[in-house]
């Protein structure tokens, strides 16, 4: 946003003049009688109305000046008339009030000749002097990167942006209500962890000065929540930030909001039924519909959602049988379709990369992809009689993973063996392989009931539902490289 070289200086000069005149440009408070959205519905003739907001419009017509004020609830017109308002207010308005300033006004409701409900202000009080102008004469920010960097200006100038984040708040509120109604307990678990577990991702590392130890920002909510199942809390959920030190894209941020829940005495079949019901209900309450247009695709969230087996769709797309395929065959196929994989990647990583490149992009959904290979599911329970596959599902939408869920592995011996296998991958150079969490295994050794668990990237789903192009559009202050 370009600023005239002298514009800020002019406002600072006015600020000094205000102080010299004994006018406080930043008073501590102003007593409001109504929000603007309330005042606009008051009866004509109502007196003693005190309103406050940012000046976003100003025009003078002889002895009358019309202002448009904006607060968090809406906009309203205010009129200040010479001979009606007190002289100090008229002088203040004429000499010192600029677009972007916050003011308080007190007066009577009337209707203009054009039929617009307006406050006839008898008194004007400066509440906060803005030293910089609003963006582009208040027509909104056009530069997308600037909108991310200076979200406060985007919010000031765009009702669409304000409405987007109100709806995001409603979306989260409805998610919480759905979980509370289903008798889940909301909890908070540590952001700083000794062992970053629950997902295959690179963590951020920090240092605890007092304890003189390195800690990790959590990459998942999972392992602490499952400890609570061991402790006897049968239904638990958390909505919180997780951090993964990986690449950024329109669907990935290194800091994002995760929603996870765990339920005792349930399996992944139970969770698929619950997911269809809960997610579609929350979407309907938030958006008023189950039908969406996402990237040109018609999406309907009406249940039931179709199910597709991982091994079947993988074989159909690649010709490879996951029950028999070797690492050599997987690496050869990855090379054939030009999927880049690290030299140290094991069979599980190869399967995952081939799936993401060859299969997932064509899945529109909402669809349940079920029964994932054990090689890519270190925390999921195996399917009885099928040791190579697990009781796991993804909910796929428009070629992206939205939900990851499974019947939780609660056999501590099996869990330790899978951690050991992941440790070998890490030693070979796979930094995204899951590190062993001995304390979690010890917790399992005390006994965890049959449990099913579920995780959803909240930002990604809301981005798609709200028709945005990037997850950064639905995060108030996304991380950006310094200018």
mmCIF file with all atom_site columns, N, CA and C in Angstrom, residues 65-105:
data_model
loop_
_atom_site.group_PDB
_atom_site.id
_atom_site.type_symbol
_atom_site.label_atom_id
_atom_site.label_alt_id
_atom_site.label_comp_id
_atom_site.label_asym_id
_atom_site.label_entity_id
_atom_site.label_seq_id
_atom_site.pdbx_PDB_ins_code
_atom_site.Cartn_x
_atom_site.Cartn_y
_atom_site.Cartn_z
_atom_site.occupancy
_atom_site.B_iso_or_equiv
_atom_site.pdbx_formal_charge
_atom_site.auth_seq_id
_atom_site.auth_comp_id
_atom_site.auth_asym_id
_atom_site.auth_atom_id
_atom_site.pdbx_PDB_model_num
ATOM 1   N N  . UNK A 1 65  ? -22.423 17.506 7.676  1.00 0.00 ? 65  UNK A N  1
ATOM 2   C CA . UNK A 1 65  ? -21.414 16.507 7.309  1.00 0.00 ? 65  UNK A CA 1
ATOM 3   C C  . UNK A 1 65  ? -21.971 15.118 7.624  1.00 0.00 ? 65  UNK A C  1
ATOM 4   N N  . UNK A 1 66  ? -21.900 14.261 6.628  1.00 0.00 ? 66  UNK A N  1
ATOM 5   C CA . UNK A 1 66  ? -22.337 12.875 6.817  1.00 0.00 ? 66  UNK A CA 1
ATOM 6   C C  . UNK A 1 66  ? -21.113 11.979 7.007  1.00 0.00 ? 66  UNK A C  1
ATOM 7   N N  . UNK A 1 67  ? -21.207 11.126 7.995  1.00 0.00 ? 67  UNK A N  1
ATOM 8   C CA . UNK A 1 67  ? -20.151 10.154 8.263  1.00 0.00 ? 67  UNK A CA 1
ATOM 9   C C  . UNK A 1 67  ? -20.740 8.757  8.178  1.00 0.00 ? 67  UNK A C  1
ATOM 10  N N  . UNK A 1 68  ? -19.899 7.807  7.797  1.00 0.00 ? 68  UNK A N  1
ATOM 11  C CA . UNK A 1 68  ? -20.267 6.411  7.941  1.00 0.00 ? 68  UNK A CA 1
ATOM 12  C C  . UNK A 1 68  ? -19.342 5.798  8.980  1.00 0.00 ? 68  UNK A C  1
ATOM 13  N N  . UNK A 1 69  ? -19.945 5.241  10.028 1.00 0.00 ? 69  UNK A N  1
ATOM 14  C CA . UNK A 1 69  ? -19.180 4.556  11.063 1.00 0.00 ? 69  UNK A CA 1
ATOM 15  C C  . UNK A 1 69  ? -19.287 3.055  10.868 1.00 0.00 ? 69  UNK A C  1
ATOM 16  N N  . UNK A 1 70  ? -18.224 2.361  11.265 1.00 0.00 ? 70  UNK A N  1
ATOM 17  C CA . UNK A 1 70  ? -18.208 0.899  11.194 1.00 0.00 ? 70  UNK A CA 1
ATOM 18  C C  . UNK A 1 70  ? -17.676 0.350  12.508 1.00 0.00 ? 70  UNK A C  1
ATOM 19  N N  . UNK A 1 71  ? -18.425 -0.614 13.071 1.00 0.00 ? 71  UNK A N  1
ATOM 20  C CA . UNK A 1 71  ? -17.909 -1.358 14.219 1.00 0.00 ? 71  UNK A CA 1
ATOM 21  C C  . UNK A 1 71  ? -17.939 -2.840 13.885 1.00 0.00 ? 71  UNK A C  1
ATOM 22  N N  . UNK A 1 72  ? -17.740 -3.691 14.876 1.00 0.00 ? 72  UNK A N  1
ATOM 23  C CA . UNK A 1 72  ? -17.700 -5.120 14.611 1.00 0.00 ? 72  UNK A CA 1
ATOM 24  C C  . UNK A 1 72  ? -19.014 -5.714 14.182 1.00 0.00 ? 72  UNK A C  1
ATOM 25  N N  . UNK A 1 73  ? -20.100 -4.953 14.332 1.00 0.00 ? 73  UNK A N  1
ATOM 26  C CA . UNK A 1 73  ? -21.422 -5.496 13.997 1.00 0.00 ? 73  UNK A CA 1
ATOM 27  C C  . UNK A 1 73  ? -21.984 -4.985 12.674 1.00 0.00 ? 73  UNK A C  1
ATOM 28  N N  . UNK A 1 74  ? -21.457 -3.869 12.174 1.00 0.00 ? 74  UNK A N  1
ATOM 29  C CA . UNK A 1 74  ? -22.002 -3.327 10.931 1.00 0.00 ? 74  UNK A CA 1
ATOM 30  C C  . UNK A 1 74  ? -21.647 -1.868 10.722 1.00 0.00 ? 74  UNK A C  1
ATOM 31  N N  . UNK A 1 75  ? -22.450 -1.204 9.878  1.00 0.00 ? 75  UNK A N  1
ATOM 32  C CA . UNK A 1 75  ? -22.227 0.211  9.556  1.00 0.00 ? 75  UNK A CA 1
ATOM 33  C C  . UNK A 1 75  ? -23.486 1.027  9.792  1.00 0.00 ? 75  UNK A C  1
ATOM 34  N N  . UNK A 1 76  ? -23.288 2.334  9.978  1.00 0.00 ? 76  UNK A N  1
ATOM 35  C CA . UNK A 1 76  ? -24.429 3.237  10.120 1.00 0.00 ? 76  UNK A CA 1
ATOM 36  C C  . UNK A 1 76  ? -24.006 4.654  9.769  1.00 0.00 ? 76  UNK A C  1
ATOM 37  N N  . UNK A 1 77  ? -24.948 5.415  9.254  1.00 0.00 ? 77  UNK A N  1
ATOM 38  C CA . UNK A 1 77  ? -24.686 6.803  8.905  1.00 0.00 ? 77  UNK A CA 1
ATOM 39  C C  . UNK A 1 77  ? -24.920 7.717  10.107 1.00 0.00 ? 77  UNK A C  1
ATOM 40  N N  . UNK A 1 78  ? -24.074 8.751  10.186 1.00 0.00 ? 78  UNK A N  1
ATOM 41  C CA . UNK A 1 78  ? -24.178 9.771  11.230 1.00 0.00 ? 78  UNK A CA 1
ATOM 42  C C  . UNK A 1 78  ? -24.164 11.136 10.562 1.00 0.00 ? 78  UNK A C  1
ATOM 43  N N  . UNK A 1 79  ? -25.011 12.040 11.034 1.00 0.00 ? 79  UNK A N  1
ATOM 44  C CA . UNK A 1 79  ? -25.043 13.407 10.514 1.00 0.00 ? 79  UNK A CA 1
ATOM 45  C C  . UNK A 1 79  ? -24.621 14.381 11.608 1.00 0.00 ? 79  UNK A C  1
ATOM 46  N N  . UNK A 1 80  ? -23.766 15.334 11.249 1.00 0.00 ? 80  UNK A N  1
ATOM 47  C CA . UNK A 1 80  ? -23.352 16.388 12.175 1.00 0.00 ? 80  UNK A CA 1
ATOM 48  C C  . UNK A 1 80  ? -23.691 17.722 11.512 1.00 0.00 ? 80  UNK A C  1
ATOM 49  N N  . UNK A 1 81  ? -24.605 18.474 12.144 1.00 0.00 ? 81  UNK A N  1
ATOM 50  C CA . UNK A 1 81  ? -25.115 19.700 11.522 1.00 0.00 ? 81  UNK A CA 1
ATOM 51  C C  . UNK A 1 81  ? -24.678 20.933 12.308 1.00 0.00 ? 81  UNK A C  1
ATOM 52  N N  . UNK A 1 82  ? -24.183 21.917 11.566 1.00 0.00 ? 82  UNK A N  1
ATOM 53  C CA . UNK A 1 82  ? -23.831 23.196 12.171 1.00 0.00 ? 82  UNK A CA 1
ATOM 54  C C  . UNK A 1 82  ? -25.096 23.832 12.745 1.00 0.00 ? 82  UNK A C  1
ATOM 55  N N  . UNK A 1 83  ? -25.012 24.257 13.985 1.00 0.00 ? 83  UNK A N  1
ATOM 56  C CA . UNK A 1 83  ? -26.172 24.845 14.630 1.00 0.00 ? 83  UNK A CA 1
ATOM 57  C C  . UNK A 1 83  ? -26.959 23.850 15.452 1.00 0.00 ? 83  UNK A C  1
ATOM 58  N N  . UNK A 1 84  ? -26.781 22.563 15.182 1.00 0.00 ? 84  UNK A N  1
ATOM 59  C CA . UNK A 1 84  ? -27.456 21.512 15.943 1.00 0.00 ? 84  UNK A CA 1
ATOM 60  C C  . UNK A 1 84  ? -26.468 20.822 16.889 1.00 0.00 ? 84  UNK A C  1
ATOM 61  N N  . UNK A 1 85  ? -25.302 20.454 16.341 1.00 0.00 ? 85  UNK A N  1
ATOM 62  C CA . UNK A 1 85  ? -24.257 19.867 17.181 1.00 0.00 ? 85  UNK A CA 1
ATOM 63  C C  . UNK A 1 85  ? -23.524 20.974 17.918 1.00 0.00 ? 85  UNK A C  1
ATOM 64  N N  . UNK A 1 86  ? -22.878 20.619 19.044 1.00 0.00 ? 86  UNK A N  1
ATOM 65  C CA . UNK A 1 86  ? -22.153 21.662 19.780 1.00 0.00 ? 86  UNK A CA 1
ATOM 66  C C  . UNK A 1 86  ? -20.956 22.130 18.964 1.00 0.00 ? 86  UNK A C  1
ATOM 67  N N  . UNK A 1 87  ? -20.573 23.363 19.176 1.00 0.00 ? 87  UNK A N  1
ATOM 68  C CA . UNK A 1 87  ? -19.555 24.011 18.351 1.00 0.00 ? 87  UNK A CA 1
ATOM 69  C C  . UNK A 1 87  ? -18.217 23.280 18.400 1.00 0.00 ? 87  UNK A C  1
ATOM 70  N N  . UNK A 1 88  ? -17.846 22.766 19.586 1.00 0.00 ? 88  UNK A N  1
ATOM 71  C CA . UNK A 1 88  ? -16.573 22.051 19.706 1.00 0.00 ? 88  UNK A CA 1
ATOM 72  C C  . UNK A 1 88  ? -16.563 20.794 18.837 1.00 0.00 ? 88  UNK A C  1
ATOM 73  N N  . UNK A 1 89  ? -17.701 20.120 18.761 1.00 0.00 ? 89  UNK A N  1
ATOM 74  C CA . UNK A 1 89  ? -17.782 18.910 17.939 1.00 0.00 ? 89  UNK A CA 1
ATOM 75  C C  . UNK A 1 89  ? -17.650 19.234 16.465 1.00 0.00 ? 89  UNK A C  1
ATOM 76  N N  . UNK A 1 90  ? -18.305 20.327 16.038 1.00 0.00 ? 90  UNK A N  1
ATOM 77  C CA . UNK A 1 90  ? -18.223 20.744 14.645 1.00 0.00 ? 90  UNK A CA 1
ATOM 78  C C  . UNK A 1 90  ? -16.786 21.106 14.284 1.00 0.00 ? 90  UNK A C  1
ATOM 79  N N  . UNK A 1 91  ? -16.121 21.819 15.171 1.00 0.00 ? 91  UNK A N  1
ATOM 80  C CA . UNK A 1 91  ? -14.729 22.207 14.927 1.00 0.00 ? 91  UNK A CA 1
ATOM 81  C C  . UNK A 1 91  ? -13.819 20.987 14.897 1.00 0.00 ? 91  UNK A C  1
ATOM 82  N N  . UNK A 1 92  ? -14.014 20.066 15.828 1.00 0.00 ? 92  UNK A N  1
ATOM 83  C CA . UNK A 1 92  ? -13.220 18.832 15.868 1.00 0.00 ? 92  UNK A CA 1
ATOM 84  C C  . UNK A 1 92  ? -13.364 18.056 14.574 1.00 0.00 ? 92  UNK A C  1
ATOM 85  N N  . UNK A 1 93  ? -14.584 17.929 14.124 1.00 0.00 ? 93  UNK A N  1
ATOM 86  C CA . UNK A 1 93  ? -14.852 17.168 12.910 1.00 0.00 ? 93  UNK A CA 1
ATOM 87  C C  . UNK A 1 93  ? -14.201 17.822 11.699 1.00 0.00 ? 93  UNK A C  1
ATOM 88  N N  . UNK A 1 94  ? -14.309 19.133 11.618 1.00 0.00 ? 94  UNK A N  1
ATOM 89  C CA . UNK A 1 94  ? -13.801 19.863 10.459 1.00 0.00 ? 94  UNK A CA 1
ATOM 90  C C  . UNK A 1 94  ? -12.280 19.854 10.389 1.00 0.00 ? 94  UNK A C  1
ATOM 91  N N  . UNK A 1 95  ? -11.625 20.031 11.533 1.00 0.00 ? 95  UNK A N  1
ATOM 92  C CA . UNK A 1 95  ? -10.181 20.216 11.546 1.00 0.00 ? 95  UNK A CA 1
ATOM 93  C C  . UNK A 1 95  ? -9.376  18.928 11.713 1.00 0.00 ? 95  UNK A C  1
ATOM 94  N N  . UNK A 1 96  ? -9.922  17.975 12.462 1.00 0.00 ? 96  UNK A N  1
ATOM 95  C CA . UNK A 1 96  ? -9.052  16.901 12.941 1.00 0.00 ? 96  UNK A CA 1
ATOM 96  C C  . UNK A 1 96  ? -9.493  15.469 12.619 1.00 0.00 ? 96  UNK A C  1
ATOM 97  N N  . UNK A 1 97  ? -10.748 15.265 12.255 1.00 0.00 ? 97  UNK A N  1
ATOM 98  C CA . UNK A 1 97  ? -11.209 13.883 12.043 1.00 0.00 ? 97  UNK A CA 1
ATOM 99  C C  . UNK A 1 97  ? -10.917 13.433 10.613 1.00 0.00 ? 97  UNK A C  1
ATOM 100 N N  . UNK A 1 98  ? -10.175 12.327 10.501 1.00 0.00 ? 98  UNK A N  1
ATOM 101 C CA . UNK A 1 98  ? -9.816  11.741 9.200  1.00 0.00 ? 98  UNK A CA 1
ATOM 102 C C  . UNK A 1 98  ? -10.450 10.363 9.058  1.00 0.00 ? 98  UNK A C  1
ATOM 103 N N  . UNK A 1 99  ? -10.493 9.877  7.822  1.00 0.00 ? 99  UNK A N  1
ATOM 104 C CA . UNK A 1 99  ? -10.907 8.498  7.593  1.00 0.00 ? 99  UNK A CA 1
ATOM 105 C C  . UNK A 1 99  ? -9.972  7.559  8.357  1.00 0.00 ? 99  UNK A C  1
ATOM 106 N N  . UNK A 1 100 ? -10.546 6.600  9.032  1.00 0.00 ? 100 UNK A N  1
ATOM 107 C CA . UNK A 1 100 ? -9.765  5.663  9.827  1.00 0.00 ? 100 UNK A CA 1
ATOM 108 C C  . UNK A 1 100 ? -9.786  5.963  11.304 1.00 0.00 ? 100 UNK A C  1
ATOM 109 N N  . UNK A 1 101 ? -10.121 7.203  11.674 1.00 0.00 ? 101 UNK A N  1
ATOM 110 C CA . UNK A 1 101 ? -10.204 7.536  13.099 1.00 0.00 ? 101 UNK A CA 1
ATOM 111 C C  . UNK A 1 101 ? -11.398 6.834  13.744 1.00 0.00 ? 101 UNK A C  1
ATOM 112 N N  . UNK A 1 102 ? -11.274 6.566  15.034 1.00 0.00 ? 102 UNK A N  1
ATOM 113 C CA . UNK A 1 102 ? -12.407 6.073  15.822 1.00 0.00 ? 102 UNK A CA 1
ATOM 114 C C  . UNK A 1 102 ? -13.029 7.249  16.575 1.00 0.00 ? 102 UNK A C  1
ATOM 115 N N  . UNK A 1 103 ? -14.354 7.363  16.494 1.00 0.00 ? 103 UNK A N  1
ATOM 116 C CA . UNK A 1 103 ? -15.040 8.439  17.196 1.00 0.00 ? 103 UNK A CA 1
ATOM 117 C C  . UNK A 1 103 ? -16.255 7.889  17.946 1.00 0.00 ? 103 UNK A C  1
ATOM 118 N N  . UNK A 1 104 ? -16.699 8.648  18.943 1.00 0.00 ? 104 UNK A N  1
ATOM 119 C CA . UNK A 1 104 ? -17.955 8.370  19.620 1.00 0.00 ? 104 UNK A CA 1
ATOM 120 C C  . UNK A 1 104 ? -18.929 9.493  19.317 1.00 0.00 ? 104 UNK A C  1
ATOM 121 N N  . UNK A 1 105 ? -20.183 9.166  19.126 1.00 0.00 ? 105 UNK A N  1
ATOM 122 C CA . UNK A 1 105 ? -21.198 10.174 18.804 1.00 0.00 ? 105 UNK A CA 1
ATOM 123 C C  . UNK A 1 105 ? -22.433 9.941  19.671 1.00 0.00 ? 105 UNK A C  1
#
